[in-house]
């Protein structure tokens, strides 16, 4: 371990950013945050995180309006914004990036790294997926209610690095599992096998929890169809997934206590939905390889309309 | 024309029942109604119908709680309830049926006549579809805002009869077009080509009007997929529809002023949705003939869940 404290800027400190950023601060990193929604209260009081792994406070070393407001460059810029169209996050984080900065992306979906890699071709990109049930209550309060681990790998090689090892060690100090995987893109596809059915269907089926989706035979069948389509696209992209990945996801979801998906929580709170990150990116890959995805396309048509109408209100 | 006035009992006098029943009363028939929602106000004041074809009042000769409350048998029992599972309308109308009663069904969907034909094998069944935008405002007020015609034929022969001719003549007196068709089952399939996409999608896409569904390319594609599946099932059931029926329905909907589908109005008012009549019946026919209907099945899974959750509230 080097003695110099790792300087981390969390860009987009909602539930995921505040939780994982807070855990890194607990482990001794110098963590600053860029946040907009709760700026005033976070500036005054920091974050109060109610967590199944133990409540804790997270007082960032600095709370910023924007990356320019950081007036520094970071060792690691941790990107935890939602993936929404029309927002170029690479441009927004530029002021905090030096040539030694690693960009640590914790986001859903496929191809989320591409814009960062194109904008910062010299910088290391670490790509990660969070398995966590966490949301922002407002006023700097965060509720962490399920799971709480990460899988991460360098992009695109999908291997480890000194920085990534350092991050994983820091997380370990705070009892957060950060598994280093050799092929993060494959891991992203595996996560999509769950996200593509359950997130959209929870909204479109009238606001149902995870258990309802696997106990109702028609919804379960729909979810399995969607999963099979994701697998077909993944395979065409060179990432053949395990033959029983759909079955395993269904069984896993059956045994898990029922909960509302993050997309359903976003919907109920009138927040934009990650339609493009979760469905649009799969459809683009499907089109590029001529893989038929009729169910994903149908769900995409409905959900993007729901999202548009939600934001009209 | 016989001099004796035709005795008609309208069973389920919501928008459709009150409108067409009222037009038959205008033409000189003795029209009674069974209604539950607005019973008290209708009993006192009758129906006030605001109509694009001219406002009018409709004072039923009798307003009943149930068919038993009619204390008579009708020449025609006009069934205009929604098609909802768990309600056996044939049993409910039995008290008003004699061997000379014709059962005149104005409902959406396919196979809606079967229960009536099985319960009353000796009675004439006239099957009709309404093309109308009409809804109940409450307190006996009805708003008629679009179209307003019928297609009707005897079931299952799908031809005309003395009674049906009489009904058509009465409607004609009130300027309501009631076209007698030789194959009402085919006409039902044709109507489903419109209903199967536009009713469910208007709800599932977050509350969109007809124009939005044909102007948004993804929603339009979804609607066309659904239409093609309906056509495939119709063909398997011996009713091959015109090759351009989907295209014609899209074009027709493009030129029409935008409006909310009846299912969307039901949804917005917390009323049960006709999921089974519009989608379930098509799926049963598809299964019977091994026709793949992946899009209809997906929409059915989502919409029946929405309907269940709607009625839970």
Coordinates of C-alpha atoms in Angstrom, one line a residue:
Chain A
X1 CA 0.0 0.0 0.0
X2 CA 1.2 3.5 -0.7
X3 CA 0.9 6.0 2.1
X4 CA -0.6 8.8 -0.1
X5 CA -4.3 8.8 0.2
X6 CA -6.2 7.9 -2.9
X7 CA -8.2 11.0 -4.2
X8 CA -11.5 10.0 -5.5
X9 CA -14.2 12.2 -7.0
X10 CA -17.7 10.6 -7.2
X11 CA -19.6 12.0 -10.1
X12 CA -23.3 11.7 -9.5
X13 CA -23.7 10.9 -5.9
X14 CA -27.2 9.4 -5.8
X15 CA -27.8 6.1 -4.0
X16 CA -25.1 4.1 -5.7
X17 CA -22.5 6.9 -5.7
X18 CA -23.0 7.9 -2.1
X19 CA -23.0 4.3 -0.8
X20 CA -19.8 3.1 -2.6
X21 CA -18.1 6.5 -2.3
X22 CA -18.9 6.4 1.4
X23 CA -17.5 3.0 1.9
X24 CA -14.2 4.1 0.1
X25 CA -14.1 7.1 2.5
X26 CA -14.6 4.7 5.5
X27 CA -11.5 2.8 4.2
X28 CA -9.4 5.9 4.2
X29 CA -9.7 7.4 0.7
X30 CA -10.2 11.2 0.3
X31 CA -13.6 11.2 -1.4
X32 CA -15.3 14.3 -2.8
X33 CA -18.7 14.2 -4.5
X34 CA -20.4 16.1 -7.3
X35 CA -24.1 16.1 -6.6
X36 CA -27.0 18.3 -7.6
X37 CA -30.2 17.1 -6.1
X38 CA -29.2 17.3 -2.5
X39 CA -26.4 19.7 -2.8
X40 CA -27.3 22.1 0.1
X41 CA -28.0 19.4 2.7
X42 CA -25.0 17.3 1.7
X43 CA -22.8 20.3 1.9
X44 CA -24.0 21.0 5.4
X45 CA -24.5 17.5 6.9
X46 CA -22.9 15.0 4.5
X47 CA -24.7 11.7 3.8
X48 CA -26.5 9.7 6.4
X49 CA -26.6 6.1 5.1
X50 CA -29.1 3.6 6.6
X51 CA -27.6 0.3 5.6
X52 CA -28.3 -3.4 6.1
X53 CA -24.6 -3.7 6.5
X54 CA -24.5 -1.1 9.3
X55 CA -25.6 2.6 9.3
X56 CA -22.8 5.2 8.7
X57 CA -22.2 8.8 8.0
X58 CA -20.2 9.9 4.9
X59 CA -18.8 13.4 5.1
X60 CA -17.1 14.1 1.7
X61 CA -13.8 16.0 1.8
X62 CA -15.5 18.4 -0.6
X63 CA -19.1 18.7 -2.0
X64 CA -19.1 20.1 -5.5
X65 CA -21.7 21.5 -7.9
X66 CA -19.7 20.3 -10.9
X67 CA -16.3 18.7 -11.7
X68 CA -14.9 22.2 -12.4
X69 CA -15.9 23.1 -8.8
X70 CA -13.5 20.4 -7.6
X71 CA -10.5 22.6 -8.5
X72 CA -8.3 19.6 -8.6
X73 CA -7.7 16.4 -10.5
X74 CA -8.5 13.0 -9.0
X75 CA -6.7 9.7 -9.0
X76 CA -10.1 8.1 -9.7
X77 CA -13.2 9.7 -11.0
X78 CA -16.0 7.3 -10.1
X79 CA -19.0 7.8 -12.5
X80 CA -22.3 6.7 -10.9
X81 CA -24.8 8.8 -12.8
X82 CA -27.7 7.0 -14.5
X83 CA -27.3 6.4 -18.2
X84 CA -29.6 8.9 -19.9
X85 CA -29.6 10.2 -23.5
X86 CA -28.5 13.7 -24.2
X87 CA -26.0 13.9 -21.4
X88 CA -22.3 13.7 -22.3
X89 CA -20.8 12.6 -19.0
X90 CA -17.2 12.5 -20.4
X91 CA -17.4 16.2 -21.1
X92 CA -18.8 16.9 -17.7
X93 CA -16.0 15.1 -15.8
X94 CA -13.1 16.5 -18.0
X95 CA -12.1 19.3 -15.5
X96 CA -11.2 16.6 -12.9
X97 CA -9.2 14.4 -15.3
X98 CA -5.4 14.3 -15.5
X99 CA -3.4 11.8 -17.5
X100 CA -3.1 9.6 -14.4
X101 CA -6.7 9.6 -13.6
X102 CA -8.5 6.3 -13.8
X103 CA -12.2 6.5 -14.8
X104 CA -14.2 4.0 -12.7
X105 CA -17.7 3.6 -14.2
X106 CA -20.4 1.9 -12.1
X107 CA -23.4 1.9 -14.5
X108 CA -25.9 -0.5 -16.0
X109 CA -26.1 -1.5 -19.6
X110 CA -23.8 -2.4 -22.4
X111 CA -21.3 -0.1 -24.2
X112 CA -21.5 2.5 -21.4
X113 CA -17.7 2.7 -21.6
X114 CA -17.4 3.6 -25.2
X115 CA -17.8 7.4 -24.9
X116 CA -15.3 7.6 -22.0
X117 CA -12.8 5.5 -23.9
X118 CA -13.2 7.7 -27.0
X119 CA -12.9 11.0 -25.0
X120 CA -10.0 9.9 -22.9
X121 CA -8.0 7.4 -25.0
X122 CA -5.0 7.7 -22.7
X123 CA -6.8 7.0 -19.4
X124 CA -7.4 3.8 -17.7
X125 CA -11.1 2.8 -17.7
X126 CA -12.3 0.5 -15.0
X127 CA -15.8 -0.8 -15.7
X128 CA -18.0 -2.1 -12.9
X129 CA -21.5 -3.3 -12.2
X130 CA -23.2 -2.9 -8.9
X131 CA -25.5 -5.5 -7.3
X132 CA -27.3 -3.4 -4.8
X133 CA -30.6 -2.2 -3.7
X134 CA -30.0 1.4 -2.7
X135 CA -31.8 4.7 -3.2
X136 CA -31.7 8.3 -2.3
X137 CA -34.4 9.5 0.1
X138 CA -33.5 13.2 -0.3
X139 CA -31.8 15.6 2.1
X140 CA -28.6 13.5 2.0
X141 CA -30.3 10.4 3.4
X142 CA -29.6 7.2 1.6
X143 CA -31.3 3.8 2.2
X144 CA -29.3 0.6 1.4
X145 CA -31.6 -2.3 1.6
X146 CA -30.3 -5.2 -0.5
X147 CA -27.0 -6.9 -1.6
X148 CA -24.1 -4.4 -2.0
X149 CA -21.3 -5.8 -4.0
X150 CA -19.5 -5.0 -7.2
X151 CA -17.9 -6.8 -10.1
X152 CA -15.2 -4.8 -11.9
X153 CA -12.6 -5.1 -14.6
X154 CA -10.5 -2.9 -16.8
X155 CA -12.0 -2.0 -20.2
X156 CA -11.8 -3.2 -22.9
X157 CA -9.1 -5.8 -22.0
X158 CA -11.1 -6.9 -19.1
X159 CA -8.4 -7.6 -16.7
X160 CA -6.9 -6.2 -13.5
X161 CA -4.6 -3.3 -12.9
X162 CA -2.8 -1.7 -9.9
X163 CA -5.5 0.8 -9.5
X164 CA -8.3 -1.7 -9.7
X165 CA -6.5 -3.8 -7.1
X166 CA -6.2 -0.8 -4.8
X167 CA -9.9 0.0 -5.2
X168 CA -10.8 -3.6 -4.4
X169 CA -8.6 -3.6 -1.3
X170 CA -10.2 -0.4 0.0
X171 CA -13.6 -1.9 -0.5
X172 CA -12.5 -5.0 1.3
X173 CA -11.5 -2.9 4.3
X174 CA -15.1 -1.7 4.5
X175 CA -16.5 -5.2 4.0
X176 CA -17.7 -4.5 0.5
X177 CA -17.0 -7.3 -2.0
X178 CA -15.5 -6.0 -5.2
X179 CA -14.8 -9.0 -7.4
X180 CA -12.3 -8.5 -10.1
X181 CA -13.5 -10.2 -13.3
X182 CA -11.5 -11.0 -16.3
X183 CA -14.2 -10.1 -18.8
X184 CA -16.4 -7.3 -17.6
X185 CA -18.3 -7.0 -20.9
X186 CA -19.4 -10.6 -20.5
X187 CA -20.4 -9.7 -16.9
X188 CA -22.4 -6.8 -18.2
X189 CA -24.3 -9.1 -20.6
X190 CA -25.0 -11.5 -17.7
X191 CA -26.4 -8.6 -15.7
X192 CA -28.6 -7.6 -18.6
X193 CA -30.2 -11.0 -18.6
X194 CA -31.8 -9.9 -15.4
X195 CA -32.2 -6.2 -16.1
X196 CA -33.8 -6.4 -19.5
X197 CA -36.8 -8.4 -18.3
X198 CA -37.3 -7.4 -14.7
X199 CA -36.8 -3.6 -14.8
X200 CA -39.1 -2.9 -17.8
X201 CA -41.7 -5.5 -16.9
X202 CA -42.0 -4.2 -13.4
X203 CA -43.1 -0.8 -14.8
X204 CA -45.2 -2.0 -17.8
X205 CA -47.1 -4.6 -15.8
X206 CA -48.6 -1.9 -13.7
X207 CA -46.0 -1.7 -10.9
X208 CA -45.2 -5.2 -9.8
X209 CA -42.5 -6.5 -7.5
X210 CA -39.9 -9.1 -8.4
X211 CA -41.8 -12.0 -6.9
X212 CA -45.0 -11.2 -8.8
X213 CA -43.0 -11.4 -12.1
X214 CA -41.8 -14.9 -11.5
X215 CA -45.0 -16.3 -9.9
X216 CA -47.4 -15.1 -12.5
X217 CA -47.0 -17.6 -15.4
X218 CA -47.6 -15.2 -18.2
X219 CA -45.2 -12.6 -16.9
X220 CA -42.6 -15.3 -16.2
X221 CA -42.9 -16.6 -19.8
X222 CA -42.5 -13.0 -21.1
X223 CA -39.4 -12.5 -18.9
X224 CA -37.9 -15.8 -20.1
X225 CA -38.5 -14.8 -23.8
X226 CA -36.7 -11.5 -23.1
X227 CA -33.8 -13.3 -21.4
X228 CA -33.4 -15.7 -24.3
X229 CA -33.2 -12.7 -26.7
X230 CA -30.5 -11.1 -24.6
X231 CA -28.5 -14.4 -24.7
X232 CA -28.8 -14.5 -28.5
X233 CA -27.5 -11.0 -28.9
X234 CA -24.7 -11.6 -26.4
X235 CA -23.7 -14.7 -28.3
X236 CA -23.7 -12.8 -31.6
X237 CA -21.4 -10.3 -29.9
X238 CA -19.0 -13.1 -28.9
X239 CA -20.1 -13.5 -25.4
X240 CA -21.9 -16.9 -25.2
X241 CA -23.6 -17.1 -21.8
X242 CA -24.2 -20.3 -19.8
X243 CA -27.1 -22.3 -21.3
X244 CA -29.1 -22.2 -18.1
X245 CA -28.6 -18.5 -17.3
X246 CA -32.3 -17.7 -17.8
X247 CA -33.4 -20.5 -15.6
X248 CA -30.9 -19.5 -12.9
X249 CA -32.0 -15.9 -12.9
X250 CA -35.7 -17.0 -12.6
X251 CA -34.8 -19.3 -9.7
X252 CA -32.7 -16.7 -8.0
X253 CA -35.5 -14.2 -8.2
X254 CA -38.0 -16.7 -6.8
X255 CA -36.0 -17.2 -3.7
X256 CA -35.2 -13.6 -3.1
X257 CA -37.5 -11.5 -0.9
X258 CA -39.8 -9.5 -3.2
X259 CA -38.7 -6.0 -4.0
X260 CA -39.3 -3.1 -6.4
X261 CA -36.8 -2.8 -9.2
X262 CA -34.8 0.4 -9.5
X263 CA -36.7 1.3 -12.6
X264 CA -40.0 0.9 -10.8
X265 CA -38.8 3.2 -8.1
X266 CA -37.6 5.7 -10.7
X267 CA -41.0 5.5 -12.4
X268 CA -43.0 5.9 -9.1
X269 CA -40.8 9.0 -8.3
X270 CA -41.2 10.5 -11.8
X271 CA -37.6 10.2 -12.6
X272 CA -36.3 9.4 -16.1
X273 CA -35.9 5.7 -16.9
X274 CA -32.8 4.0 -18.2
X275 CA -34.5 2.8 -21.3
X276 CA -31.7 3.3 -23.7
X277 CA -28.9 1.8 -21.4
X278 CA -30.9 -1.3 -20.7
X279 CA -32.9 -1.9 -23.9
X280 CA -31.7 0.5 -26.6
X281 CA -28.1 -0.7 -26.4
X282 CA -29.2 -4.3 -26.8
X283 CA -31.3 -3.5 -29.8
X284 CA -28.4 -1.7 -31.5
X285 CA -26.2 -4.7 -30.9
X286 CA -29.0 -7.0 -32.2
X287 CA -29.4 -4.9 -35.3
X288 CA -25.6 -4.9 -36.0
X289 CA -25.6 -8.7 -36.0
X290 CA -29.1 -9.3 -37.5
X291 CA -30.4 -11.0 -34.4
X292 CA -34.2 -10.9 -34.1
X293 CA -35.4 -9.4 -30.8
X294 CA -39.1 -9.0 -31.2
X295 CA -39.9 -9.0 -27.5
X296 CA -37.2 -6.6 -26.5
X297 CA -38.3 -4.3 -29.4
X298 CA -41.9 -4.4 -28.2
X299 CA -40.9 -3.6 -24.6
X300 CA -38.7 -0.9 -25.8
X301 CA -41.5 0.8 -27.9
X302 CA -43.8 0.8 -24.8
X303 CA -41.2 1.8 -22.3
X304 CA -39.7 4.6 -24.2
X305 CA -43.2 6.0 -24.7
X306 CA -43.9 5.6 -21.0
X307 CA -40.7 7.5 -20.2
X308 CA -41.6 10.3 -22.6
X309 CA -45.0 10.7 -21.1
X310 CA -43.6 10.5 -17.6
X311 CA -41.3 13.4 -18.3
X312 CA -44.1 15.4 -19.9
X313 CA -46.0 15.6 -16.7
Chain B
X1 CA -94.0 -2.7 -40.2
X2 CA -96.2 -4.3 -37.5
X3 CA -98.1 -1.9 -35.4
X4 CA -97.2 -3.5 -32.1
X5 CA -94.2 -1.6 -30.6
X6 CA -91.0 -3.6 -30.3
X7 CA -90.2 -4.3 -26.6
X8 CA -86.5 -3.9 -26.0
X9 CA -84.6 -4.4 -22.8
X10 CA -81.1 -2.9 -22.8
X11 CA -78.9 -5.0 -20.4
X12 CA -76.0 -2.9 -19.2
X13 CA -76.8 0.7 -20.1
X14 CA -73.5 2.4 -20.0
X15 CA -72.4 4.6 -22.9
X16 CA -73.1 2.1 -25.8
X17 CA -76.3 0.8 -24.3
X18 CA -77.8 4.2 -23.5
X19 CA -76.9 5.6 -26.9
X20 CA -78.2 2.9 -29.1
X21 CA -81.1 2.1 -26.8
X22 CA -82.0 5.8 -26.8
X23 CA -81.9 5.9 -30.6
X24 CA -84.3 2.9 -30.8
X25 CA -86.6 4.6 -28.3
X26 CA -86.5 7.8 -30.5
X27 CA -87.6 5.6 -33.4
X28 CA -90.6 4.4 -31.4
X29 CA -89.6 1.2 -29.6
X30 CA -90.5 0.6 -26.0
X31 CA -87.1 0.5 -24.5
X32 CA -86.4 -0.4 -20.9
X33 CA -82.9 -0.5 -19.3
X34 CA -81.1 -2.5 -16.7
X35 CA -78.4 -0.3 -15.1
X36 CA -76.6 -0.3 -11.9
X37 CA -74.1 2.5 -11.8
X38 CA -76.5 5.4 -12.3
X39 CA -79.7 3.7 -11.3
X40 CA -81.1 6.4 -9.0
X41 CA -80.5 9.3 -11.4
X42 CA -81.6 7.4 -14.5
X43 CA -84.8 6.4 -12.7
X44 CA -85.5 10.0 -11.9
X45 CA -84.3 11.8 -14.9
X46 CA -83.5 9.3 -17.6
X47 CA -80.5 9.8 -19.8
X48 CA -79.3 13.1 -21.2
X49 CA -77.1 12.3 -24.2
X50 CA -74.7 14.9 -25.5
X51 CA -74.2 13.7 -29.1
X52 CA -72.3 14.9 -32.1
X53 CA -75.4 13.8 -34.0
X54 CA -77.6 16.0 -31.9
X55 CA -78.3 16.0 -28.2
X56 CA -81.3 14.1 -27.0
X57 CA -83.0 12.7 -23.9
X58 CA -83.8 9.1 -23.4
X59 CA -86.5 8.3 -20.9
X60 CA -86.7 4.5 -20.6
X61 CA -90.2 3.0 -20.2
X62 CA -88.8 1.3 -17.2
X63 CA -85.5 1.4 -15.3
X64 CA -84.6 -1.9 -13.7
X65 CA -82.0 -3.1 -11.2
X66 CA -81.9 -6.5 -12.8
X67 CA -83.6 -8.4 -15.6
X68 CA -85.9 -10.0 -13.0
X69 CA -87.0 -6.5 -12.0
X70 CA -88.3 -6.1 -15.6
X71 CA -91.3 -8.4 -14.8
X72 CA -91.8 -9.0 -18.5
X73 CA -90.2 -10.7 -21.4
X74 CA -88.7 -8.7 -24.2
X75 CA -88.8 -9.0 -28.0
X76 CA -85.2 -8.1 -27.9
X77 CA -82.7 -8.2 -25.1
X78 CA -79.8 -5.9 -26.2
X79 CA -76.6 -6.9 -24.3
X80 CA -74.2 -4.0 -24.1
X81 CA -72.2 -4.9 -21.0
X82 CA -68.4 -5.0 -21.2
X83 CA -67.0 -8.5 -21.6
X84 CA -65.5 -9.3 -18.3
X85 CA -64.5 -12.6 -16.8
X86 CA -66.4 -14.1 -13.9
X87 CA -69.8 -12.6 -15.0
X88 CA -72.3 -14.9 -16.7
X89 CA -74.5 -12.5 -18.6
X90 CA -76.7 -15.3 -20.1
X91 CA -77.8 -16.3 -16.6
X92 CA -78.4 -12.6 -15.6
X93 CA -80.7 -12.0 -18.6
X94 CA -82.7 -15.2 -18.3
X95 CA -85.7 -13.7 -16.5
X96 CA -86.4 -11.4 -19.5
X97 CA -86.1 -14.1 -22.2
X98 CA -89.0 -16.0 -23.7
X99 CA -88.8 -18.3 -26.7
X100 CA -89.5 -15.5 -29.1
X101 CA -86.8 -13.2 -27.6
X102 CA -83.9 -12.3 -29.9
X103 CA -80.6 -11.7 -28.1
X104 CA -78.9 -8.7 -29.7
X105 CA -75.3 -8.6 -28.5
X106 CA -73.2 -5.4 -29.0
X107 CA -69.8 -6.3 -27.7
X108 CA -66.2 -6.4 -28.6
X109 CA -64.1 -9.4 -29.2
X110 CA -64.4 -12.9 -30.7
X111 CA -66.6 -15.8 -29.5
X112 CA -68.7 -13.5 -27.3
X113 CA -71.8 -15.2 -28.7
X114 CA -70.9 -18.7 -27.6
X115 CA -72.2 -18.6 -24.0
X116 CA -75.5 -17.1 -25.2
X117 CA -76.0 -19.6 -27.9
X118 CA -75.2 -22.5 -25.5
X119 CA -77.6 -21.1 -22.8
X120 CA -80.4 -20.3 -25.2
X121 CA -80.1 -22.7 -28.1
X122 CA -83.6 -22.0 -29.3
X123 CA -83.3 -18.2 -29.4
X124 CA -82.1 -16.1 -32.3
X125 CA -78.8 -14.5 -31.6
X126 CA -78.0 -11.2 -33.4
X127 CA -74.4 -10.3 -33.1
X128 CA -73.2 -6.7 -33.6
X129 CA -70.1 -4.5 -33.3
X130 CA -70.3 -0.8 -32.5
X131 CA -68.1 1.8 -34.1
X132 CA -68.6 4.6 -31.7
X133 CA -66.8 6.9 -29.3
X134 CA -69.2 7.2 -26.3
X135 CA -68.9 7.1 -22.6
X136 CA -70.9 7.5 -19.4
X137 CA -70.1 10.6 -17.5
X138 CA -72.2 9.5 -14.4
X139 CA -75.6 10.8 -13.2
X140 CA -77.3 9.6 -16.4
X141 CA -75.2 11.8 -18.6
X142 CA -73.7 10.2 -21.7
X143 CA -71.2 11.8 -24.1
X144 CA -71.1 10.6 -27.7
X145 CA -68.1 12.1 -29.4
X146 CA -67.2 9.9 -32.4
X147 CA -68.7 7.8 -35.2
X148 CA -71.8 6.0 -34.1
X149 CA -72.7 3.1 -36.4
X150 CA -73.2 -0.7 -36.2
X151 CA -72.5 -3.8 -38.2
X152 CA -74.8 -6.7 -37.3
X153 CA -75.6 -10.2 -38.5
X154 CA -77.3 -13.3 -37.2
X155 CA -75.1 -15.8 -35.4
X156 CA -73.6 -18.2 -36.4
X157 CA -75.1 -18.2 -39.9
X158 CA -74.2 -14.6 -40.3
X159 CA -77.2 -13.5 -42.3
X160 CA -80.2 -11.4 -41.9
X161 CA -83.6 -12.1 -40.3
X162 CA -86.9 -10.4 -39.8
X163 CA -86.0 -9.1 -36.4
X164 CA -82.6 -7.9 -37.6
X165 CA -84.2 -6.0 -40.5
X166 CA -86.7 -4.5 -38.0
X167 CA -83.8 -3.3 -35.8
X168 CA -82.0 -1.8 -38.8
X169 CA -85.1 0.0 -39.9
X170 CA -85.6 1.5 -36.4
X171 CA -82.0 2.7 -36.3
X172 CA -82.4 4.1 -39.8
X173 CA -85.4 6.2 -38.5
X174 CA -83.0 7.8 -36.0
X175 CA -80.2 8.3 -38.6
X176 CA -78.1 5.5 -37.2
X177 CA -76.4 3.3 -39.7
X178 CA -76.8 -0.4 -38.9
X179 CA -75.3 -2.3 -41.7
X180 CA -76.4 -5.9 -42.0
X181 CA -73.4 -8.1 -42.8
X182 CA -73.4 -11.6 -44.1
X183 CA -70.5 -12.8 -41.9
X184 CA -70.4 -11.1 -38.6
X185 CA -67.6 -13.3 -37.3
X186 CA -65.4 -12.1 -40.1
X187 CA -66.4 -8.5 -39.2
X188 CA -65.4 -9.2 -35.6
X189 CA -62.0 -10.3 -36.7
X190 CA -61.7 -7.2 -38.8
X191 CA -62.5 -5.0 -35.8
X192 CA -60.0 -6.9 -33.7
X193 CA -57.3 -5.9 -36.2
X194 CA -57.8 -2.4 -34.8
X195 CA -58.7 -3.2 -31.2
X196 CA -55.9 -5.7 -30.4
X197 CA -53.1 -3.1 -31.0
X198 CA -54.6 0.2 -30.3
X199 CA -56.6 -0.5 -27.1
X200 CA -53.8 -2.2 -25.1
X201 CA -50.9 -0.1 -26.5
X202 CA -52.7 3.1 -25.6
X203 CA -52.7 2.0 -21.9
X204 CA -49.3 0.2 -21.8
X205 CA -47.4 3.0 -23.6
X206 CA -48.2 5.3 -20.7
X207 CA -51.6 6.8 -21.8
X208 CA -51.2 7.8 -25.4
X209 CA -53.8 8.8 -27.9
X210 CA -54.5 7.2 -31.3
X211 CA -52.3 9.6 -33.3
X212 CA -49.3 9.1 -31.1
X213 CA -49.4 5.4 -31.7
X214 CA -49.3 5.8 -35.5
X215 CA -46.8 8.7 -35.6
X216 CA -44.2 7.2 -33.2
X217 CA -42.3 4.7 -35.4
X218 CA -41.6 2.1 -32.7
X219 CA -45.2 2.1 -31.5
X220 CA -46.5 1.9 -35.1
X221 CA -44.2 -1.1 -35.8
X222 CA -45.5 -2.8 -32.6
X223 CA -49.1 -2.1 -33.7
X224 CA -48.5 -3.6 -37.2
X225 CA -46.9 -6.7 -35.7
X226 CA -49.9 -7.2 -33.5
X227 CA -52.2 -6.7 -36.5
X228 CA -50.4 -9.3 -38.5
X229 CA -50.7 -11.8 -35.7
X230 CA -54.5 -11.1 -35.6
X231 CA -54.7 -11.7 -39.3
X232 CA -52.8 -15.0 -39.0
X233 CA -55.2 -16.3 -36.3
X234 CA -58.2 -15.1 -38.3
X235 CA -56.9 -17.0 -41.3
X236 CA -56.4 -20.1 -39.3
X237 CA -60.0 -19.8 -38.1
X238 CA -61.2 -19.7 -41.7
X239 CA -61.5 -15.9 -42.0
X240 CA -58.8 -14.7 -44.3
X241 CA -58.8 -10.9 -44.1
X242 CA -57.8 -8.5 -46.9
X243 CA -54.0 -8.5 -47.4
X244 CA -53.8 -4.7 -46.8
X245 CA -56.0 -4.6 -43.7
X246 CA -53.2 -3.6 -41.4
X247 CA -52.0 -0.8 -43.7
X248 CA -55.6 0.4 -44.1
X249 CA -56.1 0.5 -40.3
X250 CA -52.9 2.5 -39.8
X251 CA -53.8 4.9 -42.5
X252 CA -57.3 5.3 -41.3
X253 CA -56.0 6.0 -37.8
X254 CA -53.5 8.6 -39.1
X255 CA -56.2 10.7 -40.7
X256 CA -58.6 10.4 -37.8
X257 CA -58.5 13.2 -35.1
X258 CA -56.5 11.9 -32.1
X259 CA -58.6 10.4 -29.4
X260 CA -58.3 8.2 -26.3
X261 CA -59.3 4.6 -26.8
X262 CA -62.1 3.2 -24.7
X263 CA -59.6 1.0 -22.9
X264 CA -57.5 4.0 -22.0
X265 CA -60.6 5.8 -20.7
X266 CA -61.5 2.7 -18.6
X267 CA -57.9 2.6 -17.3
X268 CA -57.9 6.3 -16.4
X269 CA -61.2 5.9 -14.6
X270 CA -60.1 2.8 -12.7
X271 CA -62.6 0.5 -14.5
X272 CA -61.8 -3.1 -15.4
X273 CA -60.3 -3.6 -18.8
X274 CA -61.6 -6.0 -21.5
X275 CA -58.3 -7.9 -21.6
X276 CA -59.9 -11.3 -22.1
X277 CA -62.4 -10.3 -24.8
X278 CA -59.8 -8.4 -26.9
X279 CA -56.6 -10.5 -26.3
X280 CA -57.5 -13.7 -24.4
X281 CA -60.0 -14.8 -27.0
X282 CA -57.5 -14.3 -29.8
X283 CA -54.8 -16.3 -27.9
X284 CA -57.2 -19.2 -27.3
X285 CA -58.0 -19.3 -31.0
X286 CA -54.2 -19.1 -31.8
X287 CA -53.5 -21.9 -29.5
X288 CA -56.2 -24.1 -30.9
X289 CA -54.7 -23.7 -34.4
X290 CA -51.0 -23.5 -33.3
X291 CA -50.5 -20.0 -34.6
X292 CA -47.6 -18.2 -33.0
X293 CA -48.6 -14.9 -31.5
X294 CA -45.6 -13.7 -29.5
X295 CA -46.5 -10.0 -29.5
X296 CA -50.1 -10.6 -28.5
X297 CA -49.0 -12.9 -25.7
X298 CA -46.5 -10.3 -24.4
X299 CA -49.1 -7.6 -24.5
X300 CA -51.6 -9.9 -22.8
X301 CA -49.2 -10.7 -20.0
X302 CA -48.6 -7.0 -19.3
X303 CA -52.1 -5.9 -19.7
X304 CA -53.7 -8.6 -17.5
X305 CA -51.2 -7.7 -14.8
X306 CA -52.1 -4.0 -15.2
X307 CA -55.8 -4.8 -14.9
X308 CA -55.2 -6.9 -11.8
X309 CA -53.2 -4.2 -10.2
X310 CA -55.8 -1.6 -11.2
X311 CA -58.5 -3.4 -9.4
X312 CA -56.4 -4.0 -6.3
X313 CA -56.3 -0.2 -5.6

